[in-house]
């Protein structure tokens, strides 16, 4: 992971901040399972499992707290 | 998701903020499972599963922290 | 949900704030399962399931963080 | 729950704050299951279930965040 | 628990703060299961259960937020 | 764990902060299961279990909140 994928927590809009939160949540999985191929296979299972979909939504919510604070809530 | 669905975290009332938190929690699921049809089918199952209903409530609570702070708690 | 059920996060005491946190946790379930009848039936099951009782307690704790901050910790 | 059980979030020491966090975590269960008798029976099960013991510890941790902030970290 | 085990949230270094977070996470279990003997037996099971190891790590993370804030992030 | 592994929460970039959050999440597991050999074996299982991958991502998210605040969000 030597390439730059997270240059800043600043985003122009609340919605762009939400998309960044989704990216961080996915990177949090990728650090443990770096294989794109395996993650692709696993995805087929959990994208129909509501408990896991809700769990992903929770991780996004936690990252969104961080990003919203970093942007002073886009006020 | 090129359309604007989250223009601001500011809401006129605490209750409107809660409704926005619910929306964010649902968007956190939609980013992983974008199909309205599949989410509709899945919903039939989890809306009678208390563990998952509580999990949804938790995601709403996390987003509500963010939104309440963004609105300076509507003080 | 057009009626007003959350006019303010301000409460007179820490204990009243806790009761409001409980209310928010329940509303977070109600938005997904609006039927009073179904929630009543589901309740019979989870009120004897400690894992779910603890999960409810966690949602209350998250909302209580928000409400306590909104009230400047009743200092 | 008309009696006063939470007059203040202020405690004299960090340790007393931790004990208050434990109390709040338990009250978060009691609001859903008010029967002392049933909670007593349930306790026998979960006090040997590590997953639930850890879940309780998590709720305590969340409340402790609130209480520590309320006491300005006893600095 | 009348002896003093938590005199302060202040630690000299970030690493000492992490160790204190671990201690708080364990105390959160101990308050529900005070028996050293039973906790010792239970530990044998969960220390090979990754889901529970991750759950412990989560509780540590929550306490670490509190301790880091209490120490103004050791800046 | 007498060696220094966490000298500071300060990182030069948001991405380096994310990597530190991953490190803290892993240390939170290591304190309970210090054996490198056992953790290595356990890893083989959970790196294909999406529920656990998401749980790891959540712990990373919590630590990232702490680290981002410590760095004043790299603003």
Coordinates of C-alpha atoms in Angstrom, one line a residue:
Chain A
X1 CA 0.0 0.0 0.0
X2 CA 2.8 2.4 -0.9
X3 CA 0.6 4.4 -3.3
X4 CA -1.3 7.4 -2.0
X5 CA -5.0 6.6 -1.7
X6 CA -6.0 9.1 1.1
X7 CA -4.4 12.5 0.6
X8 CA -6.9 14.4 2.7
X9 CA -10.0 14.1 4.9
X10 CA -11.4 17.3 3.4
X11 CA -14.2 17.0 0.9
X12 CA -16.2 19.7 -0.9
X13 CA -19.7 18.5 0.2
X14 CA -21.3 16.3 2.9
X15 CA -22.1 13.8 0.2
X16 CA -18.5 13.5 -1.0
X17 CA -17.6 13.0 2.7
X18 CA -20.0 10.1 2.8
X19 CA -18.4 8.5 -0.2
X20 CA -15.0 8.9 1.4
X21 CA -16.4 7.1 4.5
X22 CA -17.5 4.2 2.3
X23 CA -13.9 4.1 0.9
X24 CA -12.3 4.0 4.3
X25 CA -14.7 1.2 5.5
X26 CA -13.6 -0.8 2.4
X27 CA -10.0 -0.1 3.0
X28 CA -10.4 -1.4 6.6
X29 CA -11.4 -4.8 5.1
X30 CA -8.7 -4.6 2.4
X31 CA -5.9 -4.3 4.9
X32 CA -6.8 -7.7 6.3
X33 CA -7.8 -9.4 3.0
X34 CA -5.7 -7.7 0.3
X35 CA -6.7 -10.1 -2.5
X36 CA -9.2 -8.5 -4.9
X37 CA -10.2 -11.9 -6.1
X38 CA -11.1 -13.3 -2.7
X39 CA -12.9 -10.1 -1.7
X40 CA -14.9 -10.3 -4.9
X41 CA -16.0 -13.8 -4.1
X42 CA -16.8 -13.0 -0.5
X43 CA -18.8 -10.0 -1.6
X44 CA -21.3 -12.2 -3.5
X45 CA -22.2 -13.8 -0.1
X46 CA -22.5 -10.8 2.2
X47 CA -24.3 -8.5 -0.2
X48 CA -27.4 -10.5 0.4
X49 CA -26.9 -10.9 4.2
X50 CA -28.7 -8.1 5.9
X51 CA -26.8 -8.5 9.2
X52 CA -23.6 -7.9 7.3
X53 CA -25.0 -5.1 5.2
X54 CA -26.0 -3.3 8.4
X55 CA -22.6 -3.9 9.9
X56 CA -21.0 -2.3 6.9
X57 CA -23.3 0.6 7.3
X58 CA -22.2 0.9 10.9
X59 CA -18.5 1.1 9.9
X60 CA -19.4 3.8 7.4
X61 CA -21.2 5.7 10.1
X62 CA -18.1 5.7 12.4
X63 CA -15.9 6.9 9.6
X64 CA -18.4 9.6 8.7
X65 CA -18.2 11.0 12.2
X66 CA -14.5 11.5 11.7
X67 CA -14.8 13.0 8.2
X68 CA -17.7 15.3 9.2
X69 CA -15.6 16.6 12.1
X70 CA -12.6 17.1 9.9
X71 CA -14.7 19.3 7.6
X72 CA -16.3 21.1 10.5
X73 CA -19.6 19.6 9.3
X74 CA -19.4 21.6 6.1
X75 CA -21.0 24.6 7.9
Chain B
X1 CA -24.9 7.9 -7.2
X2 CA -24.2 11.1 -9.1
X3 CA -27.4 12.8 -8.0
X4 CA -27.3 15.0 -4.9
X5 CA -29.0 13.3 -2.0
X6 CA -27.2 14.9 0.9
X7 CA -26.8 18.7 0.4
X8 CA -26.3 19.5 4.1
X9 CA -26.2 18.1 7.6
X10 CA -28.2 21.1 8.9
X11 CA -31.8 20.4 9.8
X12 CA -34.4 22.8 11.3
X13 CA -35.3 20.5 14.3
X14 CA -33.9 17.6 16.4
X15 CA -36.6 15.4 14.9
X16 CA -35.7 16.3 11.3
X17 CA -32.1 15.5 12.3
X18 CA -33.2 12.0 13.4
X19 CA -35.0 11.4 10.1
X20 CA -31.8 12.4 8.3
X21 CA -29.8 9.9 10.5
X22 CA -32.2 7.2 9.4
X23 CA -31.6 8.2 5.8
X24 CA -27.8 8.0 6.2
X25 CA -28.1 4.5 7.8
X26 CA -30.1 3.3 4.8
X27 CA -27.6 4.8 2.4
X28 CA -24.9 3.0 4.2
X29 CA -26.6 -0.3 3.2
X30 CA -27.5 0.9 -0.3
X31 CA -23.8 1.6 -1.2
X32 CA -23.1 -2.1 -0.8
X33 CA -26.4 -3.4 -2.1
X34 CA -27.6 -0.9 -4.7
X35 CA -30.5 -3.0 -6.1
X36 CA -33.8 -1.7 -4.8
X37 CA -35.4 -5.0 -5.7
X38 CA -33.0 -7.1 -3.6
X39 CA -33.1 -4.7 -0.7
X40 CA -36.9 -4.9 -0.8
X41 CA -36.8 -8.7 -0.5
X42 CA -34.2 -8.7 2.3
X43 CA -36.2 -6.1 4.2
X44 CA -39.1 -8.6 4.6
X45 CA -36.8 -10.8 6.6
X46 CA -35.0 -8.4 8.9
X47 CA -38.0 -6.3 9.8
X48 CA -39.1 -9.2 12.0
X49 CA -35.7 -10.0 13.4
X50 CA -35.1 -8.0 16.6
X51 CA -31.4 -8.4 16.6
X52 CA -31.2 -6.7 13.2
X53 CA -33.8 -4.1 14.1
X54 CA -31.6 -3.2 17.1
X55 CA -28.5 -3.1 14.9
X56 CA -30.2 -0.6 12.6
X57 CA -31.1 1.5 15.6
X58 CA -27.5 1.5 16.6
X59 CA -26.4 2.8 13.2
X60 CA -29.0 5.5 13.4
X61 CA -27.7 6.5 16.8
X62 CA -24.1 6.8 15.5
X63 CA -25.3 9.0 12.6
X64 CA -27.5 11.0 15.0
X65 CA -24.3 11.9 17.0
X66 CA -22.8 13.4 13.9
X67 CA -25.9 15.3 12.8
X68 CA -26.6 16.6 16.3
X69 CA -23.1 18.0 16.6
X70 CA -23.3 19.5 13.1
X71 CA -26.4 21.4 14.3
X72 CA -24.8 22.4 17.7
X73 CA -27.5 20.3 19.3
X74 CA -30.2 22.7 18.1
X75 CA -29.5 24.9 21.1
Chain C
X1 CA -44.3 10.3 11.7
X2 CA -45.6 13.8 11.0
X3 CA -46.4 14.4 14.6
X4 CA -43.7 16.0 16.8
X5 CA -42.1 13.5 19.2
X6 CA -38.7 15.1 19.6
X7 CA -39.0 18.9 20.2
X8 CA -35.6 19.2 22.0
X9 CA -32.5 17.4 23.3
X10 CA -32.5 19.5 26.4
X11 CA -33.7 17.8 29.6
X12 CA -33.8 19.1 33.1
X13 CA -31.8 16.3 34.7
X14 CA -29.3 13.6 33.8
X15 CA -31.9 11.0 34.5
X16 CA -34.5 12.6 32.3
X17 CA -31.7 12.6 29.6
X18 CA -31.3 8.9 30.1
X19 CA -35.1 8.4 29.6
X20 CA -34.9 10.4 26.4
X21 CA -32.0 8.2 25.2
X22 CA -34.2 5.1 25.7
X23 CA -36.9 6.8 23.7
X24 CA -34.5 7.5 20.8
X25 CA -33.3 3.9 20.9
X26 CA -36.9 2.7 20.5
X27 CA -37.7 5.2 17.8
X28 CA -34.6 3.8 15.9
X29 CA -36.4 0.4 15.9
X30 CA -39.8 1.9 15.1
X31 CA -38.6 3.6 11.9
X32 CA -37.8 0.2 10.4
X33 CA -40.7 -1.7 12.0
X34 CA -43.6 0.8 12.4
X35 CA -46.2 -1.8 13.4
X36 CA -47.0 -1.6 17.1
X37 CA -48.5 -5.1 17.0
X38 CA -45.5 -6.7 15.4
X39 CA -43.1 -4.9 17.8
X40 CA -45.2 -6.1 20.7
X41 CA -44.9 -9.7 19.6
X42 CA -41.1 -9.4 18.9
X43 CA -40.6 -7.8 22.4
X44 CA -41.8 -10.9 24.1
X45 CA -38.9 -12.8 22.6
X46 CA -36.0 -10.4 23.1
X47 CA -36.8 -9.3 26.6
X48 CA -35.5 -12.6 27.8
X49 CA -32.5 -12.7 25.5
X50 CA -29.6 -11.2 27.3
X51 CA -27.5 -10.6 24.1
X52 CA -30.3 -8.4 22.7
X53 CA -30.9 -6.7 26.1
X54 CA -27.2 -5.8 26.1
X55 CA -27.5 -4.6 22.5
X56 CA -30.4 -2.3 23.4
X57 CA -28.3 -1.0 26.3
X58 CA -25.6 -0.2 23.9
X59 CA -27.9 1.9 21.7
X60 CA -29.1 3.7 24.7
X61 CA -25.5 4.5 25.7
X62 CA -24.7 5.9 22.3
X63 CA -27.8 8.2 22.3
X64 CA -26.9 9.2 25.9
X65 CA -23.6 10.5 24.7
X66 CA -25.4 12.8 22.3
X67 CA -27.9 14.0 24.9
X68 CA -25.4 14.5 27.6
X69 CA -23.3 16.6 25.3
X70 CA -26.4 18.6 24.2
X71 CA -27.0 19.4 27.9
X72 CA -23.3 20.2 28.5
X73 CA -23.4 17.3 30.9
X74 CA -25.9 19.1 33.2
X75 CA -22.9 20.9 34.9
Chain D
X1 CA -38.7 4.7 37.5
X2 CA -40.0 7.8 39.3
X3 CA -37.3 7.6 42.0
X4 CA -34.1 9.5 41.5
X5 CA -31.2 7.1 40.6
X6 CA -29.0 9.5 38.6
X7 CA -28.7 12.9 40.2
X8 CA -25.4 13.8 38.5
X9 CA -22.7 12.6 36.2
X10 CA -20.0 14.2 38.4
X11 CA -17.9 11.8 40.4
X12 CA -15.0 12.5 42.8
X13 CA -12.6 10.1 41.1
X14 CA -12.0 8.2 37.8
X15 CA -12.8 5.0 39.5
X16 CA -16.1 6.2 40.9
X17 CA -16.9 7.3 37.3
X18 CA -16.2 3.8 36.1
X19 CA -18.6 2.4 38.7
X20 CA -21.3 4.9 37.5
X21 CA -20.7 3.7 33.9
X22 CA -21.4 0.1 35.1
X23 CA -24.6 1.3 36.7
X24 CA -25.8 3.1 33.5
X25 CA -25.1 0.0 31.5
X26 CA -27.2 -2.1 33.9
X27 CA -30.0 0.5 33.8
X28 CA -30.0 0.3 30.0
X29 CA -30.9 -3.4 30.4
X30 CA -33.4 -2.7 33.2
X31 CA -35.5 -0.3 31.1
X32 CA -36.3 -3.2 28.7
X33 CA -36.5 -6.0 31.3
X34 CA -37.7 -4.4 34.6
X35 CA -38.2 -7.6 36.4
X36 CA -35.5 -8.2 39.0
X37 CA -36.4 -11.9 39.1
X38 CA -36.1 -12.5 35.4
X39 CA -32.8 -10.5 35.2
X40 CA -31.5 -12.6 38.0
X41 CA -32.2 -15.8 36.2
X42 CA -30.8 -14.4 32.9
X43 CA -27.6 -13.3 34.7
X44 CA -26.8 -16.9 35.6
X45 CA -26.4 -17.7 31.9
X46 CA -24.5 -14.7 30.5
X47 CA -22.0 -14.4 33.3
X48 CA -20.3 -17.5 31.9
X49 CA -20.7 -16.4 28.3
X50 CA -17.6 -14.5 27.3
X51 CA -19.1 -13.0 24.2
X52 CA -21.8 -11.4 26.4
X53 CA -19.3 -10.4 29.1
X54 CA -17.3 -8.6 26.4
X55 CA -20.5 -6.9 25.1
X56 CA -21.3 -5.6 28.6
X57 CA -17.7 -4.3 28.9
X58 CA -18.3 -2.4 25.6
X59 CA -21.5 -0.7 26.9
X60 CA -19.5 0.3 30.1
X61 CA -16.8 1.7 27.8
X62 CA -19.3 3.9 25.9
X63 CA -20.9 5.2 29.1
X64 CA -17.4 5.8 30.5
X65 CA -16.6 8.1 27.6
X66 CA -19.6 10.2 28.5
X67 CA -18.9 10.3 32.2
X68 CA -15.2 11.1 31.7
X69 CA -16.0 14.0 29.5
X70 CA -18.6 15.2 32.0
X71 CA -15.9 15.3 34.6
X72 CA -13.3 16.9 32.3
X73 CA -11.3 13.7 32.7
X74 CA -10.7 14.5 36.4
X75 CA -7.8 16.6 35.4
Chain E
X1 CA -13.9 -3.3 44.6
X2 CA -13.1 -0.9 47.5
X3 CA -9.4 -0.8 46.7
X4 CA -8.1 1.9 44.4
X5 CA -7.3 0.5 40.9
X6 CA -7.8 3.6 38.8
X7 CA -6.3 6.7 40.4
X8 CA -6.0 8.7 37.2
X9 CA -6.5 8.6 33.4
X10 CA -3.2 10.4 32.9
X11 CA -0.4 8.4 31.5
X12 CA 3.2 9.4 30.5
X13 CA 3.1 8.0 27.0
X14 CA 0.6 6.9 24.3
X15 CA 1.7 3.3 24.8
X16 CA 1.0 3.4 28.6
X17 CA -2.4 4.8 27.7
X18 CA -3.0 1.8 25.5
X19 CA -2.1 -0.5 28.4
X20 CA -4.5 1.4 30.6
X21 CA -7.3 0.9 28.0
X22 CA -6.6 -2.8 28.1
X23 CA -7.0 -2.7 31.9
X24 CA -10.3 -0.9 31.7
X25 CA -11.6 -3.4 29.1
X26 CA -10.8 -6.2 31.5
X27 CA -12.3 -4.5 34.5
X28 CA -15.5 -4.1 32.4
X29 CA -15.7 -7.9 32.3
X30 CA -14.6 -8.3 35.9
X31 CA -17.5 -6.2 37.3
X32 CA -20.0 -8.8 35.8
X33 CA -17.9 -11.9 36.5
X34 CA -15.7 -11.2 39.6
X35 CA -14.4 -14.7 40.0
X36 CA -10.8 -15.0 38.9
X37 CA -11.2 -18.7 38.6
X38 CA -14.2 -18.6 36.3
X39 CA -12.6 -15.9 34.2
X40 CA -9.4 -18.0 33.9
X41 CA -11.4 -20.9 32.6
X42 CA -13.4 -18.8 30.2
X43 CA -10.2 -17.2 28.8
X44 CA -9.0 -20.5 27.6
X45 CA -11.9 -20.6 25.2
X46 CA -12.1 -17.1 23.9
X47 CA -8.4 -16.6 23.3
X48 CA -8.6 -18.8 20.3
X49 CA -11.9 -17.4 19.0
X50 CA -11.1 -14.6 16.6
X51 CA -14.6 -13.0 16.8
X52 CA -14.1 -12.5 20.5
X53 CA -10.5 -11.4 20.2
X54 CA -11.7 -8.7 17.7
X55 CA -14.5 -7.8 20.1
X56 CA -12.0 -7.3 22.9
X57 CA -9.9 -5.2 20.6
X58 CA -13.0 -3.0 20.0
X59 CA -13.6 -2.4 23.7
X60 CA -9.9 -1.4 24.0
X61 CA -10.3 1.0 21.1
X62 CA -13.3 2.7 22.8
X63 CA -11.5 3.1 26.1
X64 CA -8.4 4.3 24.2
X65 CA -10.5 7.2 22.8
X66 CA -11.3 8.3 26.3
X67 CA -7.8 8.0 27.6
X68 CA -6.2 9.7 24.6
X69 CA -8.6 12.7 25.0
X70 CA -7.8 12.8 28.8
X71 CA -4.2 13.1 27.9
X72 CA -4.8 15.7 25.1
X73 CA -3.4 13.1 22.8
X74 CA 0.1 13.4 24.4
X75 CA 0.8 16.4 22.2
Chain F
X1 CA 5.5 -5.7 25.9
X2 CA 8.3 -3.6 27.4
X3 CA 9.6 -2.4 24.0
X4 CA 8.3 0.9 22.6
X5 CA 5.9 0.3 19.8
X6 CA 3.7 3.4 20.1
X7 CA 5.9 6.5 20.6
X8 CA 3.3 9.0 19.3
X9 CA -0.2 9.4 17.7
X10 CA 1.1 12.0 15.4
X11 CA 1.5 11.0 11.7
X12 CA 2.6 13.0 8.7
X13 CA -0.5 12.2 6.6
X14 CA -4.1 10.9 6.9
X15 CA -3.0 7.7 5.2
X16 CA -0.2 7.1 7.7
X17 CA -2.8 7.7 10.4
X18 CA -4.9 5.0 8.9
X19 CA -2.0 2.6 8.9
X20 CA -1.4 3.4 12.6
X21 CA -5.1 2.7 13.3
X22 CA -4.7 -0.8 11.7
X23 CA -1.6 -1.4 13.9
X24 CA -3.6 -0.4 17.1
X25 CA -6.5 -2.7 16.1
X26 CA -4.0 -5.6 15.8
X27 CA -2.3 -4.8 19.1
X28 CA -5.7 -4.9 20.7
X29 CA -5.9 -8.6 19.6
X30 CA -2.3 -9.3 20.5
X31 CA -2.7 -8.2 24.2
X32 CA -5.2 -11.1 24.6
X33 CA -3.5 -13.6 22.3
X34 CA 0.2 -12.8 22.4
X35 CA 1.3 -16.0 20.5
X36 CA 2.4 -15.1 17.0
X37 CA 1.9 -18.7 16.0
X38 CA -1.7 -19.0 17.2
X39 CA -2.6 -15.7 15.7
X40 CA -1.2 -16.8 12.4
X41 CA -3.3 -19.9 12.4
X42 CA -6.4 -18.0 13.5
X43 CA -5.8 -15.5 10.7
X44 CA -6.2 -18.2 8.1
X45 CA -9.8 -18.6 9.2
X46 CA -11.0 -15.1 9.7
X47 CA -9.5 -13.6 6.6
X48 CA -12.2 -15.4 4.5
X49 CA -15.0 -14.6 7.0
X50 CA -16.7 -11.4 5.9
X51 CA -18.4 -10.8 9.3
X52 CA -15.0 -10.8 11.0
X53 CA -13.4 -8.7 8.2
X54 CA -16.1 -6.1 8.7
X55 CA -15.6 -6.3 12.5
X56 CA -11.8 -5.6 12.1
X57 CA -12.7 -2.7 9.8
X58 CA -14.9 -1.3 12.6
X59 CA -12.1 -1.4 15.2
X60 CA -9.8 0.3 12.7
X61 CA -12.5 3.0 12.3
X62 CA -12.7 3.6 16.0
X63 CA -9.0 4.0 16.3
X64 CA -8.9 6.2 13.3
X65 CA -11.3 8.6 15.1
X66 CA -8.7 8.9 17.9
X67 CA -5.7 9.3 15.6
X68 CA -7.5 11.8 13.3
X69 CA -8.4 14.0 16.4
X70 CA -4.8 13.7 17.7
X71 CA -3.6 15.1 14.4
X72 CA -6.3 17.8 14.3
X73 CA -7.5 16.0 11.1
X74 CA -4.3 17.0 9.3
X75 CA -5.8 20.3 8.4

